[in-house]
Tab-separated table of C-alpha atoms and ligand atoms in Angstrom:
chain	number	residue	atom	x	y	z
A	1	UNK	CA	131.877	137.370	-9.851
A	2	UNK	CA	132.011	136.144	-13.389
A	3	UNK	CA	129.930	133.353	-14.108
A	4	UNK	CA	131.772	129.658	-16.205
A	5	UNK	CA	129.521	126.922	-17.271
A	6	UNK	CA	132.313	123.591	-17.312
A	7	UNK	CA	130.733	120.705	-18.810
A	8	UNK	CA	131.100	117.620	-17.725
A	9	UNK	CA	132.731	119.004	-14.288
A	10	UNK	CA	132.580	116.112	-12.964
A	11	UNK	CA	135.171	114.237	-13.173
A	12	UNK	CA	138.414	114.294	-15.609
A	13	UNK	CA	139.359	117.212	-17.473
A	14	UNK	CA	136.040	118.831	-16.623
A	15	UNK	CA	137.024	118.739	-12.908
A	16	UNK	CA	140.260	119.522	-13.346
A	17	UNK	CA	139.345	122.815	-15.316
A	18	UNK	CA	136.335	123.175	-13.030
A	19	UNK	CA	138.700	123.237	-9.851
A	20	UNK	CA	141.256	125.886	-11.218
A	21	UNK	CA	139.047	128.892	-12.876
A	22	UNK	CA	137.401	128.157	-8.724
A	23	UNK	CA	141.116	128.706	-7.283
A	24	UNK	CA	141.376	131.435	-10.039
A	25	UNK	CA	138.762	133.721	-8.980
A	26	UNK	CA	135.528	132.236	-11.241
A	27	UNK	CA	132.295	130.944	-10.142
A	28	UNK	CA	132.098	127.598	-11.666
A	29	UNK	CA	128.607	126.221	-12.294
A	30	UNK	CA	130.093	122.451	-13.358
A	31	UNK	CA	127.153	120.016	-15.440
A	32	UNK	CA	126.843	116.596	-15.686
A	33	UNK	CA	124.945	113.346	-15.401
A	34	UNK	CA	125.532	112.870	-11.475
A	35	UNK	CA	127.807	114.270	-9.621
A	36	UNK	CA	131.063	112.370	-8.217
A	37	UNK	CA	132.776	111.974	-5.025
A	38	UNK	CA	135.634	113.979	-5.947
A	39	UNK	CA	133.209	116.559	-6.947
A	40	UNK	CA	131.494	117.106	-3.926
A	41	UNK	CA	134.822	116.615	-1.967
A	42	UNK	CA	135.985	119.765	-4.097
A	43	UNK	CA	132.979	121.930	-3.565
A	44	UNK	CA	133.548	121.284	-0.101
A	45	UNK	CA	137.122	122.742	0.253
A	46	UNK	CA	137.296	126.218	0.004
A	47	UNK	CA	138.556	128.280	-2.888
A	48	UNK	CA	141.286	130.306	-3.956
A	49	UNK	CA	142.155	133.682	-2.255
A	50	UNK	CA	140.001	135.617	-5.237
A	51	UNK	CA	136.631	134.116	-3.550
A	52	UNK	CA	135.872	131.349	-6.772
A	53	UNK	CA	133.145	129.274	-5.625
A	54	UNK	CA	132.516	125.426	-7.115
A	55	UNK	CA	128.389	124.421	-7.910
A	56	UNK	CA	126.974	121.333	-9.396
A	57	UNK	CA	123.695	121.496	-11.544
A	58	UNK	CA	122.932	118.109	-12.998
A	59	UNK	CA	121.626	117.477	-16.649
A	60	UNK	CA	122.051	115.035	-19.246
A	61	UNK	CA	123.601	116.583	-22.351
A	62	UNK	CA	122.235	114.589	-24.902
A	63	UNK	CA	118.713	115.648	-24.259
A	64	UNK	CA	118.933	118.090	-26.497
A	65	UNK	CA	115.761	119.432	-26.147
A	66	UNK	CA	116.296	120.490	-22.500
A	67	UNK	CA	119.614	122.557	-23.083
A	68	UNK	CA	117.571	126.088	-23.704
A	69	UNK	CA	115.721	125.614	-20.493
A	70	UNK	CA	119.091	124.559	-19.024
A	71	UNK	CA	120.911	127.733	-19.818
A	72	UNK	CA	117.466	130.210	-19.029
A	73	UNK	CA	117.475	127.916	-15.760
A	74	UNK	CA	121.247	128.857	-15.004
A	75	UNK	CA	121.387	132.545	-16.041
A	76	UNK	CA	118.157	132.763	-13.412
A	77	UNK	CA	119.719	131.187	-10.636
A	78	UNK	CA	123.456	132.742	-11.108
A	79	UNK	CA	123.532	135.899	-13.474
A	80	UNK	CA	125.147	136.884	-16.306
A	81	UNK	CA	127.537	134.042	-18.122
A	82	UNK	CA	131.028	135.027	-18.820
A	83	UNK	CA	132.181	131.621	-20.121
A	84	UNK	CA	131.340	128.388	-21.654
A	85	UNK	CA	133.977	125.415	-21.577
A	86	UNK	CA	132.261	122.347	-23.976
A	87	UNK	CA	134.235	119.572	-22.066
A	88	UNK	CA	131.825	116.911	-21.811
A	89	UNK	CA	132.299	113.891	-24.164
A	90	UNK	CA	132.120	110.612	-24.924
A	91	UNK	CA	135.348	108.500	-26.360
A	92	UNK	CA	133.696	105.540	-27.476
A	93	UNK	CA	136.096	103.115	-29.924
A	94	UNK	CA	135.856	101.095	-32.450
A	95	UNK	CA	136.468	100.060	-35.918
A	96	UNK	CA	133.722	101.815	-38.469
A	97	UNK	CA	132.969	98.670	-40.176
A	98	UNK	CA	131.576	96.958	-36.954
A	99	UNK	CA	130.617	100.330	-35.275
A	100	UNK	CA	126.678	100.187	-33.941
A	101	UNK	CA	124.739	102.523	-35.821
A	102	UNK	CA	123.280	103.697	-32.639
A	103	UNK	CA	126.584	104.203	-31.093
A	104	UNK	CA	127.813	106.836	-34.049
A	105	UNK	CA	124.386	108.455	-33.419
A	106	UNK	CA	125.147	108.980	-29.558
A	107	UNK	CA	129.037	110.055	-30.206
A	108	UNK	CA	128.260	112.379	-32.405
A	109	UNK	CA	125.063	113.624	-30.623
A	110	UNK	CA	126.937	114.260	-27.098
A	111	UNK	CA	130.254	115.412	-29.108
A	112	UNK	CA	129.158	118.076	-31.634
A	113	UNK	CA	125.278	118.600	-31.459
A	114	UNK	CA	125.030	118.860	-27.952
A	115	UNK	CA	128.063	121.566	-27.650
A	116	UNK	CA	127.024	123.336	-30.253
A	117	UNK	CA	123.141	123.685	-29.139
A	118	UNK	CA	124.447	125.010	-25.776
A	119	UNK	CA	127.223	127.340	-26.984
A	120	UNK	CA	123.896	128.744	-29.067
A	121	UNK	CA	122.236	129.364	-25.904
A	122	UNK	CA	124.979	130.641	-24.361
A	123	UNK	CA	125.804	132.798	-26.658
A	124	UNK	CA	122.465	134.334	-27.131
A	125	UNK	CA	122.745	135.060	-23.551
A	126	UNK	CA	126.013	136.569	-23.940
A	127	UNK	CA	124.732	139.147	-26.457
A	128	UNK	CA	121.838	140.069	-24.670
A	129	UNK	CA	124.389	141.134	-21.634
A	130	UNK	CA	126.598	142.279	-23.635
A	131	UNK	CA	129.157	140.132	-22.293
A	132	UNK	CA	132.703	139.779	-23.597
A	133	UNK	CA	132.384	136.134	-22.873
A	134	UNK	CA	134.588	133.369	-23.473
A	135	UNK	CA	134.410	130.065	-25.589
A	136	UNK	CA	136.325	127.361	-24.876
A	137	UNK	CA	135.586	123.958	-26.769
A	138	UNK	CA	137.883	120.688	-26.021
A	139	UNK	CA	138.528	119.087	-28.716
A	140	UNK	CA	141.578	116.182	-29.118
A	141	UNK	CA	144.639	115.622	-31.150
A	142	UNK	CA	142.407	112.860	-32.853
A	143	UNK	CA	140.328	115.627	-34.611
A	144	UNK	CA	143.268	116.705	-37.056
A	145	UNK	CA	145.958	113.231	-36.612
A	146	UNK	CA	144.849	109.514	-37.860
A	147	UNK	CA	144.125	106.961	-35.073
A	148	UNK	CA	143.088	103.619	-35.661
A	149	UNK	CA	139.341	103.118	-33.785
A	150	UNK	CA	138.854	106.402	-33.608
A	151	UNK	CA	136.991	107.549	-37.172
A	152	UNK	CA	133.875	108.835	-35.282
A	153	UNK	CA	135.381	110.341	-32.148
A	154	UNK	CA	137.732	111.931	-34.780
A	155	UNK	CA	134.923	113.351	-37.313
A	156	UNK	CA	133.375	114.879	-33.379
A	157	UNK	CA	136.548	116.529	-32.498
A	158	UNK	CA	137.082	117.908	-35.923
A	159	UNK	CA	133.980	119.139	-36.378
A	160	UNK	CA	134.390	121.254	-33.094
A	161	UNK	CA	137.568	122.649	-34.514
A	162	UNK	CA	135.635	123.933	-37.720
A	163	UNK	CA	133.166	124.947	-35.201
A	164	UNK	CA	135.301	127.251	-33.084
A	165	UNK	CA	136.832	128.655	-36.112
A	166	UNK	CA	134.094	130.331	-37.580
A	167	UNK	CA	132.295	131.178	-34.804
A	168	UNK	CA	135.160	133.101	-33.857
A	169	UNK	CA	134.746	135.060	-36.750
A	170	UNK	CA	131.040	135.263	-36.494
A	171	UNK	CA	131.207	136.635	-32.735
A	172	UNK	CA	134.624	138.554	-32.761
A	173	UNK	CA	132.848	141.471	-33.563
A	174	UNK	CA	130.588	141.367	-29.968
A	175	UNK	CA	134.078	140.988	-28.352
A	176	UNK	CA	133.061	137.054	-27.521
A	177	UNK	CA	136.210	134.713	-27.983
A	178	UNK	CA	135.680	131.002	-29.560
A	179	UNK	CA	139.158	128.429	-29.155
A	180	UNK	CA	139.471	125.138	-28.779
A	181	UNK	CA	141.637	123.166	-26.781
A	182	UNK	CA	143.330	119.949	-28.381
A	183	UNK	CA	145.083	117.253	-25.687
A	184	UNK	CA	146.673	114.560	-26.126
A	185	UNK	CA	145.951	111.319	-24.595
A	186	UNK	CA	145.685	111.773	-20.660
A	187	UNK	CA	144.998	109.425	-18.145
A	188	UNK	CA	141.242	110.162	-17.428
A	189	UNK	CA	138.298	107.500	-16.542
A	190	UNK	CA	137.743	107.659	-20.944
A	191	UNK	CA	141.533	106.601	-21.127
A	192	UNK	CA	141.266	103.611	-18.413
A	193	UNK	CA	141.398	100.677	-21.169
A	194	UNK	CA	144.683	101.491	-22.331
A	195	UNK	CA	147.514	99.156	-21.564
A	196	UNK	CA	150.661	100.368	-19.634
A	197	UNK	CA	152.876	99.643	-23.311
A	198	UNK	CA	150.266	101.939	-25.338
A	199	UNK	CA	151.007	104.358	-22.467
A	200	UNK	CA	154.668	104.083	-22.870
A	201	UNK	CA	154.952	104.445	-26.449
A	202	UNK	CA	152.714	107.536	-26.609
A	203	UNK	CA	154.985	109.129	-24.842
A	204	UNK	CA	158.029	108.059	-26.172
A	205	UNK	CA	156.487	109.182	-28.854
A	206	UNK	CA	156.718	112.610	-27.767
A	207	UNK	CA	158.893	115.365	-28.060
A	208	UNK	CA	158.871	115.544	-24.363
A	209	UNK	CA	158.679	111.903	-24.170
A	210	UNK	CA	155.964	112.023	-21.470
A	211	UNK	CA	152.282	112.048	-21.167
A	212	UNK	CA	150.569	115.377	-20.456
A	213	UNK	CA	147.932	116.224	-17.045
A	214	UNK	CA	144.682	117.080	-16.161
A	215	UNK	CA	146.665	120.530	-14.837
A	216	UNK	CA	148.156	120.858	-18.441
A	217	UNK	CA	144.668	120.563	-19.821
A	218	UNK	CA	143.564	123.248	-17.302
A	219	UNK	CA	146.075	125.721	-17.287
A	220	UNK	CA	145.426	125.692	-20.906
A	221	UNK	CA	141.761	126.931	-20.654
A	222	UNK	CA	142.355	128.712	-17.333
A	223	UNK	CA	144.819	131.042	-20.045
A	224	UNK	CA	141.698	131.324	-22.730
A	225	UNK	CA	139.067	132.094	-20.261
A	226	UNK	CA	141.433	134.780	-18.949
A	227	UNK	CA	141.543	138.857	-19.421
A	228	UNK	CA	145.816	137.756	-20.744
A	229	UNK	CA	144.274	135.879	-23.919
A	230	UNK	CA	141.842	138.906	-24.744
A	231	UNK	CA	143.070	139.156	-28.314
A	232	UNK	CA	143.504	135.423	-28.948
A	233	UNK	CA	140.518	133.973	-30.782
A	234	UNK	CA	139.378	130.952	-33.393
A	235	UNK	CA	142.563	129.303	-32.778
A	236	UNK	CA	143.418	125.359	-31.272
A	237	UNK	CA	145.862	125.329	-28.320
A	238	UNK	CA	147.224	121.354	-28.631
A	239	UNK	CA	148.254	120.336	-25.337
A	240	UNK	CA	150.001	116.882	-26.245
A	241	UNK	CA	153.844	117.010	-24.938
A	242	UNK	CA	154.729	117.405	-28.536
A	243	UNK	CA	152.950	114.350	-29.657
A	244	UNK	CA	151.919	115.579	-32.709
A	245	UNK	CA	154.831	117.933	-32.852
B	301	NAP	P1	135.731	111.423	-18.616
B	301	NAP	O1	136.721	111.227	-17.528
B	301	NAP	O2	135.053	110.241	-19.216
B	301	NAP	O3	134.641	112.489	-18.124
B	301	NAP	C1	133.562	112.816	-18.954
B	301	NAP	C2	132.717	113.866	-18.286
B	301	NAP	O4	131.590	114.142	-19.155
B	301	NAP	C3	132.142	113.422	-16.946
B	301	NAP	O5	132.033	114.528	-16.102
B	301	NAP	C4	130.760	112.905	-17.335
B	301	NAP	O6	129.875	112.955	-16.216
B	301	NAP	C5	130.384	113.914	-18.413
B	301	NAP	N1	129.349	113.385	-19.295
B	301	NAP	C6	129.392	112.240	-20.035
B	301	NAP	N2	128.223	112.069	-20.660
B	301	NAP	C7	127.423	113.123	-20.311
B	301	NAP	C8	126.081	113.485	-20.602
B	301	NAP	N3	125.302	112.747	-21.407
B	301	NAP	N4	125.581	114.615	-20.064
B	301	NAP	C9	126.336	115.370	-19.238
B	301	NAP	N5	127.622	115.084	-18.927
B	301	NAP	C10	128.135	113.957	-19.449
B	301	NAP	O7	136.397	112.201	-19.873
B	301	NAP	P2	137.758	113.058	-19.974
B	301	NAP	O8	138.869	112.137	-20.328
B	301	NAP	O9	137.880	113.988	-18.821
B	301	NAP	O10	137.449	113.881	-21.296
B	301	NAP	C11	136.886	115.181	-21.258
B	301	NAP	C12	136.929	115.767	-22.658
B	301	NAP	O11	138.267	115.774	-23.140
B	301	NAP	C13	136.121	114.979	-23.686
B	301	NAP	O12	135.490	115.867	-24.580
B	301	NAP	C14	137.188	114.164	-24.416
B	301	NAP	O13	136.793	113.838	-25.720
B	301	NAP	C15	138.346	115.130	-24.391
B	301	NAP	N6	139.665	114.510	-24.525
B	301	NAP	C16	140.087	113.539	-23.644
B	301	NAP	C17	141.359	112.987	-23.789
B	301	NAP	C18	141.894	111.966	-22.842
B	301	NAP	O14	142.966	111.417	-23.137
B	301	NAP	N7	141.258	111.682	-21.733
B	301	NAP	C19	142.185	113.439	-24.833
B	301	NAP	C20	141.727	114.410	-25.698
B	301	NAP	C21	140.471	114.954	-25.532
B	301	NAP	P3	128.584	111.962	-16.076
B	301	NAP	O15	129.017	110.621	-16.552
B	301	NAP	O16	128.203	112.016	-14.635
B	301	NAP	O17	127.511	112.563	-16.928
């Protein structure tokens, strides 16, 4: 059974994604800090018809100096990786000026160093089996459109779109894919300050004039981690109802 690592499976998107490569046939190891109650209520159902199983390994992401042992840890325990989906992230706020110094540090540490370090490791992995294994990095609308209160979580998400880029180029050769995924705002814990009107208007603001899922988000990376986008690599799926349309 092939192997996906779903960061920050938790809860969210993470679940979400965790929950349908399970129904799709995958064995889905799904990190985090703890693990929820509509986590464990999900490992507990049973999958799909294609046998996908649901585990929980916890770890905290920004200790960064624990993510090789992490990986070596995982590839022991389950086998060979076949994907990698970099969902966990923080969506801190807040206006540069005023921004905490130590904040910026942690965004940026749990948004692009930590992914990066552990796509590394995973990759490494990947080449030493050989695998034609599959990147998938979430990034956000925010990391190529303007938002107000959103400079760092912006410079994060765009630096994972740069990222995935040219790592597709440097890994296309081994047959290992590298996309990114870009939603638009989604109700998710990270979203839960935002007013009913901001709500409203983002998705008036859309072409479809409505707010996208957690499914949308999934069936989104359920497609890249999939044999159907073999031949699709470095490029951003945005997943935003036409928000940014
Ligand atoms: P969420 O509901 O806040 O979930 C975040 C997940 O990351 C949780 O599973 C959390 O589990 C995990 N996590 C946080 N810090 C961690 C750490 N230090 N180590 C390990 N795991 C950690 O977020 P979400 O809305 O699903 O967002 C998921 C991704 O989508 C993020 O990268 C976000 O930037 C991106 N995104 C979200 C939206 C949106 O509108 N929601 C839009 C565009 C992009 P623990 O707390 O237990 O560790």
């Amino acid at each position: 059974m092939r192997n996906v690592v779903v960061t920050g499976g938790s809860r969210g998107f993470g679940l979400g994604i965790a929950v349908a490569l399970r129904s799709a046939g995958y064995r889905v190891i799904a990190v985090a800090r703890s693990e929820s109650e509509l986590l464990g209520e999900a490992m507990h159902e049973t999958g799909g018809s294609d046998g996908g199983s649901l585990h929980f390994r916890p770890f905290d992401l920004a200790h960064l100096e624990g993510i090789p042992k992490l990986v070596s840890t995982l590839r022991a325990e389950f086998g060979p990786l076949h994907g990698l989906v970099n969902n966990a992230g923080l969506g801190t706020s807040g206006v540069l000026a005023t921004m905490r110094n130590s904040e910026i540090e942690r965004l940026v540490r749990l948004n692009s160093v930590s992914p990066i370090l552990l796509t590394k490791y995973v990759v490494r992995a990947m080449i030493a089996e050989a695998s034609e294994g599959r990147i998938v990095n979430i990034a956000s609308v925010a990391g190529t459109a303007g938002y107000h209160g959103l400079s760092v979580y912006s410079a994060t998400k765009a630096s994972l779109i740069g990222f995935t880029r040219s790592l597709a180029r440097e890994l296309g050769i081994l047959g290992i894919t590298v996309n990114a995924v870009a939603p638009g705002f989604v109700e998710t814990e990270m979203t839960a300050s935002m007013t009913e009107r901001q709500r409203h208007r983002i998705a008036r603001r859309s072409a479809l004039q409505r707010l996208v899922g957690t499914d949308d988000v999934a069936a989104a990376v359920e497609f890249l981690i999939g044999d159907k986008a073999r031949n699709i690599t470095g490029t951003v799926l945005t997943v935003d109802a036409g928000g940014t349309a």
